[in-house]
Coordinates of C-alpha atoms and ligand atoms in Angstrom, one line a residue:
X13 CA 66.4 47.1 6.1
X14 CA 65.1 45.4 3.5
X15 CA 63.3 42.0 3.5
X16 CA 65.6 39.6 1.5
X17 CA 62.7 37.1 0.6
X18 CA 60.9 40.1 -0.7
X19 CA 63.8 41.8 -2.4
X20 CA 63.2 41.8 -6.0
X21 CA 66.9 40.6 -7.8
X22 CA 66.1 41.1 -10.9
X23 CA 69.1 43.1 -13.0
X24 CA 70.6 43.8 -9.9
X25 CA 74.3 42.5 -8.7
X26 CA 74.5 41.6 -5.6
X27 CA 77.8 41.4 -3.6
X28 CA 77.4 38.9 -0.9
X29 CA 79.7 38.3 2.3
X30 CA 79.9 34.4 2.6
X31 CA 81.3 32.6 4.9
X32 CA 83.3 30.0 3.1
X33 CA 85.9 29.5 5.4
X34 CA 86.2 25.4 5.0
X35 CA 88.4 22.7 5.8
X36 CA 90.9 21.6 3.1
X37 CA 93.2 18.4 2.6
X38 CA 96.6 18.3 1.4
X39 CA 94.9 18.0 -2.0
X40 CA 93.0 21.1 -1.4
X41 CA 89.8 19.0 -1.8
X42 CA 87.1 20.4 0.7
X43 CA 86.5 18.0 4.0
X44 CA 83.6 19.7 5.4
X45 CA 81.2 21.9 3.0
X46 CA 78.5 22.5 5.3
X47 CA 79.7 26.2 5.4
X48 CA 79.2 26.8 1.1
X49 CA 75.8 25.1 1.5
X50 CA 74.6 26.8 4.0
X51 CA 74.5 30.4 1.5
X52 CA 72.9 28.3 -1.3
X53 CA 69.6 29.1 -0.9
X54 CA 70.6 32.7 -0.8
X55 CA 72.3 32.7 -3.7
X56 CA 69.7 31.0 -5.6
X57 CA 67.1 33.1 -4.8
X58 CA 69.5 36.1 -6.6
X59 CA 69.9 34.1 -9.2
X60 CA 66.5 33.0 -10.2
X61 CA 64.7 36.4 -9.3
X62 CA 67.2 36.9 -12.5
X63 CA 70.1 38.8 -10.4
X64 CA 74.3 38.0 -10.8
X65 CA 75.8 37.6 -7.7
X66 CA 79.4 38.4 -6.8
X67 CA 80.6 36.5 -3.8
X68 CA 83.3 37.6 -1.2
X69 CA 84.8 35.5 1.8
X70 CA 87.8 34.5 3.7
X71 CA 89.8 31.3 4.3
X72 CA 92.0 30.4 6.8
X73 CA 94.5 32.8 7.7
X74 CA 96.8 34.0 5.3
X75 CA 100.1 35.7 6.9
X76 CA 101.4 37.5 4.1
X77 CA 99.8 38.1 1.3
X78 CA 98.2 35.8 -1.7
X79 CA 99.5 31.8 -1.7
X80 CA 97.8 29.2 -3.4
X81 CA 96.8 27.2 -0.1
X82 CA 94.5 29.6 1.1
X83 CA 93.4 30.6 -2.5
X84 CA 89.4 30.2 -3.0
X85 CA 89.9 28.8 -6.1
X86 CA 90.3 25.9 -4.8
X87 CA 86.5 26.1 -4.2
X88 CA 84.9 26.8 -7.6
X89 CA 83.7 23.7 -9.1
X90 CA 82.2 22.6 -6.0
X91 CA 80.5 26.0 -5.7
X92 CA 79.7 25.2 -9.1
X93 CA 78.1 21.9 -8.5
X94 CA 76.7 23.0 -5.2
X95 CA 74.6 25.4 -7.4
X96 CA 73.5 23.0 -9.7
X97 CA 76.2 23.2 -12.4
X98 CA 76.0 27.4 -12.8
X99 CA 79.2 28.5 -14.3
X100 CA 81.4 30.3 -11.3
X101 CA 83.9 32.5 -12.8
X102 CA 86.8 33.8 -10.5
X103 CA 88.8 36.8 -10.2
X104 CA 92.4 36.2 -8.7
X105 CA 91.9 39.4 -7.0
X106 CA 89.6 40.6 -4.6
X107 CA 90.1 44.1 -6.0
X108 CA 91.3 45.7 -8.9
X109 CA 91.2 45.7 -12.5
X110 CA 90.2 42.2 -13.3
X111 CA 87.7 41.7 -10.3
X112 CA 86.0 45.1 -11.7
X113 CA 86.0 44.1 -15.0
X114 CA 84.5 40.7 -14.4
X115 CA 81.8 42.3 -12.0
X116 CA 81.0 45.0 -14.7
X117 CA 80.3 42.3 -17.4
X118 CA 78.3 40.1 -15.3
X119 CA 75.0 38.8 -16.5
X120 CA 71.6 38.0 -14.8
X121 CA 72.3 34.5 -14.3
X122 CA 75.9 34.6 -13.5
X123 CA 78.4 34.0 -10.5
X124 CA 81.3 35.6 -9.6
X125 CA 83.5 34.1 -6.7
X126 CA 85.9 37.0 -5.6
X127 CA 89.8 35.6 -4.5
X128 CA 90.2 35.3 -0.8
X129 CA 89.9 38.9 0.9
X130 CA 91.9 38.4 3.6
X131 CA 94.9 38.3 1.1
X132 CA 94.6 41.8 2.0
X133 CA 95.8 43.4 5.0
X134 CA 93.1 45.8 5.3
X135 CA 90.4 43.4 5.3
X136 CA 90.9 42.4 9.3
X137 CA 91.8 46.3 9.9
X138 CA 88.5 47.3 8.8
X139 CA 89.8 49.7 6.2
X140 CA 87.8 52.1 4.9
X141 CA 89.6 52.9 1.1
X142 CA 89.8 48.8 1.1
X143 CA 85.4 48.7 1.9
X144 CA 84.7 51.4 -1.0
X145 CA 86.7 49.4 -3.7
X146 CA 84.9 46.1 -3.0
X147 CA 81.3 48.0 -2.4
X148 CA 82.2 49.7 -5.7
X149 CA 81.9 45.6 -7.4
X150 CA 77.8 45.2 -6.6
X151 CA 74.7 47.6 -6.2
X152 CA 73.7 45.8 -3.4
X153 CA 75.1 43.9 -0.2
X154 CA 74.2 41.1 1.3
X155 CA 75.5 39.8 4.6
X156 CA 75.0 36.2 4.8
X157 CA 78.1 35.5 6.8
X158 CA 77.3 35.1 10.9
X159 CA 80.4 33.0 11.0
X160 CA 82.6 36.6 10.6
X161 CA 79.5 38.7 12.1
X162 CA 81.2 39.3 15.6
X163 CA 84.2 41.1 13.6
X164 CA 84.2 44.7 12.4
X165 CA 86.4 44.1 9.0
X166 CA 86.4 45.6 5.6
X167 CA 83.9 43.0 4.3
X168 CA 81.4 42.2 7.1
X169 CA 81.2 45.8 8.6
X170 CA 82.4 48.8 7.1
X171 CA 81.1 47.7 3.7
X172 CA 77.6 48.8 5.0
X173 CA 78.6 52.2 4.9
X174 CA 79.0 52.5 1.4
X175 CA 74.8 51.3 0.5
X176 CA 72.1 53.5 1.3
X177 CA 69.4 51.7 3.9
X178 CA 67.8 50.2 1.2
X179 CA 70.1 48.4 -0.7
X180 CA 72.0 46.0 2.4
X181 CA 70.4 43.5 4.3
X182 CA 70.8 40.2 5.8
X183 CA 70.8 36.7 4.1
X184 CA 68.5 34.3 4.3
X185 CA 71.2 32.2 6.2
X186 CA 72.2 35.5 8.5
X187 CA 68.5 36.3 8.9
X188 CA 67.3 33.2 10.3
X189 CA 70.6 33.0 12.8
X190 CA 69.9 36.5 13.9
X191 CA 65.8 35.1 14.7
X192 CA 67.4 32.0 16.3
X193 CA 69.2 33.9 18.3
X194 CA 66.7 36.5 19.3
X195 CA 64.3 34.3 20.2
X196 CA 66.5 32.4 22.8
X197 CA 68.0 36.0 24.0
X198 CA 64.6 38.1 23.9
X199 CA 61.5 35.8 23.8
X200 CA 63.0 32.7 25.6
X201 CA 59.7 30.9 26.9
X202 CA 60.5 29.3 30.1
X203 CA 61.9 27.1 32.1
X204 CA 64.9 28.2 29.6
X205 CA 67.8 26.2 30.2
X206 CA 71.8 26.9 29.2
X207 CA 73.9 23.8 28.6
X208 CA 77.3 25.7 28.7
X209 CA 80.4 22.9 28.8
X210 CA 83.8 22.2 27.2
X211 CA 87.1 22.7 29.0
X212 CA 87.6 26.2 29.1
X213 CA 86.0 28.6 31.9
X214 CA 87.3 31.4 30.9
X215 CA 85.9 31.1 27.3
X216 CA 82.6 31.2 29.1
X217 CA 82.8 32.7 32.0
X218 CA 80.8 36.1 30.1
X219 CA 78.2 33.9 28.5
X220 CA 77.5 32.9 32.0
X221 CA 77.1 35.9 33.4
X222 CA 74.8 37.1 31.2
X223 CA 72.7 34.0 30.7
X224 CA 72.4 34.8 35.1
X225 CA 70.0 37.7 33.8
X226 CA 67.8 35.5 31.4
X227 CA 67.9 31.4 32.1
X228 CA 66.0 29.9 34.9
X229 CA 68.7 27.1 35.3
X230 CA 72.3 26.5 34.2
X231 CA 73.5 23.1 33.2
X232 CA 77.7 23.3 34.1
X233 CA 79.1 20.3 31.9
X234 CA 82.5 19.5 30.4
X235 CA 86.1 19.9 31.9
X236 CA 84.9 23.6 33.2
X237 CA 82.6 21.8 35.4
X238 CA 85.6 20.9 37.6
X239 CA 86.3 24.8 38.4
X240 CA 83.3 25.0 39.8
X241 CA 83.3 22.1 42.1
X242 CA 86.5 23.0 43.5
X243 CA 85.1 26.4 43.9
X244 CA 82.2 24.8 45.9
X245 CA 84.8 22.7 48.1
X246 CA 85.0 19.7 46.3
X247 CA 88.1 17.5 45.3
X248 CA 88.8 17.1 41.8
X249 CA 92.3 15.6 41.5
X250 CA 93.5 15.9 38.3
X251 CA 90.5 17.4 36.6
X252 CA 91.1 20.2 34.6
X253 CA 91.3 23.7 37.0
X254 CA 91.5 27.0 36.3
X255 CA 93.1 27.7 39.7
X256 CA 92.9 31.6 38.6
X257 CA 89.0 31.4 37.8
X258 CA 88.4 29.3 41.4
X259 CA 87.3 33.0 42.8
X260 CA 85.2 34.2 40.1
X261 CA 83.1 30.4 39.6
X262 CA 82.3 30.9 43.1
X263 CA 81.2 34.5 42.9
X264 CA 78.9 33.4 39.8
X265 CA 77.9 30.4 42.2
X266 CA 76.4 33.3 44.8
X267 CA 75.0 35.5 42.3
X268 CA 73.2 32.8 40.7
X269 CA 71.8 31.7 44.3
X270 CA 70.9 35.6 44.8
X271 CA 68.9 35.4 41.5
X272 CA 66.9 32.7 41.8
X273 CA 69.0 30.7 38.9
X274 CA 69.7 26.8 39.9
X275 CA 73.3 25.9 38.6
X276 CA 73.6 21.9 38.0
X277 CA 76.8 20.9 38.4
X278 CA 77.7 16.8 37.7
X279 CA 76.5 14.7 40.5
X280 CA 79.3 11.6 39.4
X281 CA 81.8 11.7 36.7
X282 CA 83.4 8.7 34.3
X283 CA 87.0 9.6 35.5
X284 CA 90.3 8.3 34.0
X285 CA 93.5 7.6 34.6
X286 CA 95.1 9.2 32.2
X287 CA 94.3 11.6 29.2
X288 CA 94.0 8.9 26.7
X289 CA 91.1 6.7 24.5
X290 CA 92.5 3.9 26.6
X291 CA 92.8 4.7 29.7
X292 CA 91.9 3.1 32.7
X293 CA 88.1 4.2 33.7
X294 CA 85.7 4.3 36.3
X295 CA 82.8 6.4 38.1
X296 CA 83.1 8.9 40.9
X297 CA 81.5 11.6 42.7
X298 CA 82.5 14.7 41.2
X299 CA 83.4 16.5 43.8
X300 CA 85.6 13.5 45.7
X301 CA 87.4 12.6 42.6
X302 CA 90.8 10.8 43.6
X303 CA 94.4 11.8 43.1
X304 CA 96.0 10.9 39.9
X305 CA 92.4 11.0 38.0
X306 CA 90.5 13.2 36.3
X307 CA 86.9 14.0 35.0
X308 CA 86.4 13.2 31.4
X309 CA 83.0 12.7 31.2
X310 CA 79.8 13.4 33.4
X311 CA 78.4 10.3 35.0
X312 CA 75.0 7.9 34.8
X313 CA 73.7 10.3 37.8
X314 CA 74.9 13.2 36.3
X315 CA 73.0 12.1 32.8
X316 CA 69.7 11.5 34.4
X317 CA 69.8 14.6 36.9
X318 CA 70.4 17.0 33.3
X319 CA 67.8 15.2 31.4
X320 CA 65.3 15.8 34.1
X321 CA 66.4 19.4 33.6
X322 CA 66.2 19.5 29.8
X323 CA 62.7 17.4 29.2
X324 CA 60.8 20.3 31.5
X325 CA 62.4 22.8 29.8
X326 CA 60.5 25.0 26.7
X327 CA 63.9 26.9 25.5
X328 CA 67.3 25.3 25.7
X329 CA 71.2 26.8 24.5
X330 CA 73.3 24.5 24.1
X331 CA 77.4 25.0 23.6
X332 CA 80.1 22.9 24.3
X333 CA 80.7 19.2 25.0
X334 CA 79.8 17.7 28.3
X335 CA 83.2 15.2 27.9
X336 CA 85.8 14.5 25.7
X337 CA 83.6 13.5 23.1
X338 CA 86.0 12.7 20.7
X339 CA 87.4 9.6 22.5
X340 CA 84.2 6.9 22.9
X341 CA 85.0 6.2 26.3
X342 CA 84.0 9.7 27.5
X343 CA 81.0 10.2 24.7
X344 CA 78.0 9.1 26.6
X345 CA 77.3 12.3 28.6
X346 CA 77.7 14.3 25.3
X347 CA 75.4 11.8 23.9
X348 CA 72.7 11.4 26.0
X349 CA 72.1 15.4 26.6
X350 CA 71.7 15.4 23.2
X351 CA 69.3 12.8 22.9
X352 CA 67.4 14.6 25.6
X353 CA 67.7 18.0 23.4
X354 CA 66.1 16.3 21.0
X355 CA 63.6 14.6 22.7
X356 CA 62.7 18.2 23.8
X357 CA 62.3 19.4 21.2
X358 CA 59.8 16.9 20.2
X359 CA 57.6 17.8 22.8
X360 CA 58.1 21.8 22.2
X361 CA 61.0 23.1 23.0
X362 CA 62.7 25.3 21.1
X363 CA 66.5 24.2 20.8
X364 CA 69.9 26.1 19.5
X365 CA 72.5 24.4 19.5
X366 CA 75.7 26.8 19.0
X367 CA 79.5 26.7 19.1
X368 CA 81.9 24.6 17.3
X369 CA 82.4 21.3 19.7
X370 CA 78.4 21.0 20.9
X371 CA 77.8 21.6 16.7
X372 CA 80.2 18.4 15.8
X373 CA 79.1 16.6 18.4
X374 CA 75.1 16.5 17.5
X375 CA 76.6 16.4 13.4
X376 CA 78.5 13.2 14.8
X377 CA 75.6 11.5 16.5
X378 CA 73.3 12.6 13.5
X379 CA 70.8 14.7 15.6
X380 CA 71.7 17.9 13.5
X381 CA 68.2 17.6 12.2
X382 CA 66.3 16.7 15.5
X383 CA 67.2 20.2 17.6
X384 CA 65.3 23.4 16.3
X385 CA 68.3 25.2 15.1
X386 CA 72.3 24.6 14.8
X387 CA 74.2 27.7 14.1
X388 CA 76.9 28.0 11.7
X389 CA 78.7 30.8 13.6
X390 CA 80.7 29.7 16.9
X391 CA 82.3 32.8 18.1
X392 CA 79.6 34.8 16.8
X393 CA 77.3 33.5 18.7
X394 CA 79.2 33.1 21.9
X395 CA 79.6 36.8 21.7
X396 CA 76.1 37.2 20.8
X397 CA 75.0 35.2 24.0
X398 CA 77.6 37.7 25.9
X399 CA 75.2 40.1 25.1
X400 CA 77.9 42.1 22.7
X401 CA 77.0 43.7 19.5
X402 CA 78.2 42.2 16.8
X403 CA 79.5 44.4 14.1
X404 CA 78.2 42.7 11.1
X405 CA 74.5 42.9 12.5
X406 CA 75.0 46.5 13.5
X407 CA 76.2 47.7 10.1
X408 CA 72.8 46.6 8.6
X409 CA 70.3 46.8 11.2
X410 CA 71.4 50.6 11.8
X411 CA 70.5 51.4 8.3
X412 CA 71.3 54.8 7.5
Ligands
LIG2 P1 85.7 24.4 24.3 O1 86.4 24.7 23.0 O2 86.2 25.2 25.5 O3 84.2 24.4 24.1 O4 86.1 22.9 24.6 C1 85.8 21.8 23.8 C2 86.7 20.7 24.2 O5 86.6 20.4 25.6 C3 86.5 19.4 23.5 O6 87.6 19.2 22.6 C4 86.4 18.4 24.6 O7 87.2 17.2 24.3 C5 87.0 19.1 25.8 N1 86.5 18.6 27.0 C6 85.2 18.4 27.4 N2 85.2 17.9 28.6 C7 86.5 17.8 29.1 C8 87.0 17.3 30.3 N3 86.3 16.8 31.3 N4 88.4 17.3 30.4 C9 89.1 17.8 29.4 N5 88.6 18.2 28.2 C10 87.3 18.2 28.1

């Protein structure tokens, strides 16, 4: 595979996969743009190595066919802007006459944004005649979507098969999530420490499993935390439970002691009376929690005993929440795991920070900047830390 810094783009179009799957208002302007900035650097680098580049992506989920809500039209003059006032022409159609057209006549300099491709069935199906037509718009592609990298669609995937080896490779936003990621998987230095929380176990339950084989400890935050107490015999009254995941915590529990891997669990919890920013609070063991309340936070205990956890450690994953962040009342533990991330990191750790909720909490807080690397792509790199393949990876690194 090609190195992209050392690609030379010059006369060449090159059809990217973005991801710019970003939030829009009513008025279709764009709440969060985190996602187009992050492929700016890519694109620029086309562009001033004297390249054109055609860019593909999805947004939101379209049920049937084209509608002007999930059109990425909506997206052009910020793109535009973004790029430092570059004209962005668009082509209503992903496919097709116009889209080829407008690809064919593109000059070194210029940007074509391509309509949304999941306006098209085939996209998510992965189909093949749907690949060649938009692999038939550039002479190269460029993957710099990890957001979409754990799906094997038209656009992320299949694509690949239609460029030789040397004419597909990763983006300089893919390539420095895949070495993110790699280095916490393959060349983690230890102590390595996973912060896995937010309120789902089953979510996690395969990131756990595999992070048995690779971390030296395991922080359990968040409402999954609770699954795991009751698994260990504590009372959790109206905590969250996955009553049908009691039997498998407690497995992971055992296989963890068999391995050598310490699991922390919350010592004390901030415990509420009700599910609400006002509710009625106060602190609890975890595991003796009273009827009627539940967990919504980890306690001062519980914030001190993970700390001590995080500041020896030399690699950390963090993903997911260790409360209900969004309300104030149950932000501290969030808060201060981050602060020790990045006080951590500081000293020389290296620091991901993956997953939607864990990502807008350290965004909130304004630590984004403080933690080694914050990853764009949530369910890719979930699946990544699952040990799967992920499709859009594959379909480069393969070659062929
Ligand atoms: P997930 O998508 O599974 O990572 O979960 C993220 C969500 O978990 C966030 O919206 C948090 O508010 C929520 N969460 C974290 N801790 C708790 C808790 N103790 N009880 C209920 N929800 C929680």
């Amino acid at each position: 595979m090609p190195d992209f810094s050392q690609f030379n783009f010059k006369g060449i179009k090159a059809l990217i996969r973005v991801d710019f799957n970003v939030p829009l208002n009513e008025q279709f302007e764009i709440t969060d743009d985190n996602r187009m900035r992050a492929a700016v650097p890519t694109i620029q680098k086309i562009l001033k190595d004297g390249g054109s580049v055609i860019l593909m992506s999805h947004l939101g989920r379209p049920k049937d066919g084209p509608t002007d809500k999930y059109s990425l039209s909506h997206l052009v003059k910020h793109l535009s802007e973004l790029l430092g006032g570059v004209k962005v022409l668009f082509a209503n159609d992903c496919i097709g006459e116009q889209a080829r057209l407008t690809a064919g006549m593109l000059k070194p300099g210029e940007v074509l944004l391509l309509e949304n491709l999941r306006f098209y069935k085939e996209e998510e199906k992965g189909d093949e005649g749907f690949a060649k037509k938009l692999a038939a718009l550039g002479d190269v592609y460029v993957n710099d979507a990890f957001g979409t990298a754990h799906r094997a669609h038209a656009s992320t995937a299949v694509i690949a098969k239609f460029f030789p080896g040397d004419k597909k490779m990763f983006g300089l936003l893919m390539e420095s999530e895949v070495r993110s990621a790699e280095k916490v998987m393959h060349q983690a230095g230890k102590p390595f420490v996973a912060i896995i929380g937010g309120a789902k176990v089953s979510d996690k339950m395969l990131i756990l499993e595999n992070l048995l084989e690779r971390a030296t400890d395991i922080i359990i935050g968040g409402g999954m935390a609770y699954t795991f107490m009751k698994a260990a015999g504590g009372h959790i009254g109206n905590s969250l439970c996955e009553a049908d995941r009691v039997g498998t915590a407690l497995e992971l529990l055992a296989r963890a002691a068999v391995k050598g891997v310490c699991i922390h669990l919350p010592s004390d919890s901030i415990i509420a009376d009700k599910f609400d920013a006002h509710a009625q609070t106060s602190a609890s063991p975890s595991n003796n929690i009273p009827d009627g309340w539940m967990g919504l936070d980890i306690g001062q205990n519980a914030c001190e005993q993970f700390t001590n956890v995080i500041r020896r450690s030399k690699t950390i994953l963090w993903n997911g929440p260790m409360g209900v962040f969004e309300m104030e009342s149950f932000r501290h533990g969030t808060k201060s795991i981050a602060l020790a991330v990045v006080e951590a990191t500081k000293t020389g750790a290296f620091s991901l920070v993956g997953g939607g909720d864990s990502v807008a909490a350290v965004n909130m807080f304004g630590l984004a900047g403080q933690v080694s690397y914050v990853s764009t792509g949530g369910g890719a790199m979930l699946e990544y830390f699952e040990g799967k393949e992920l499709p859009g990876i594959a379909a480069i690194s393969r070659g062929s």
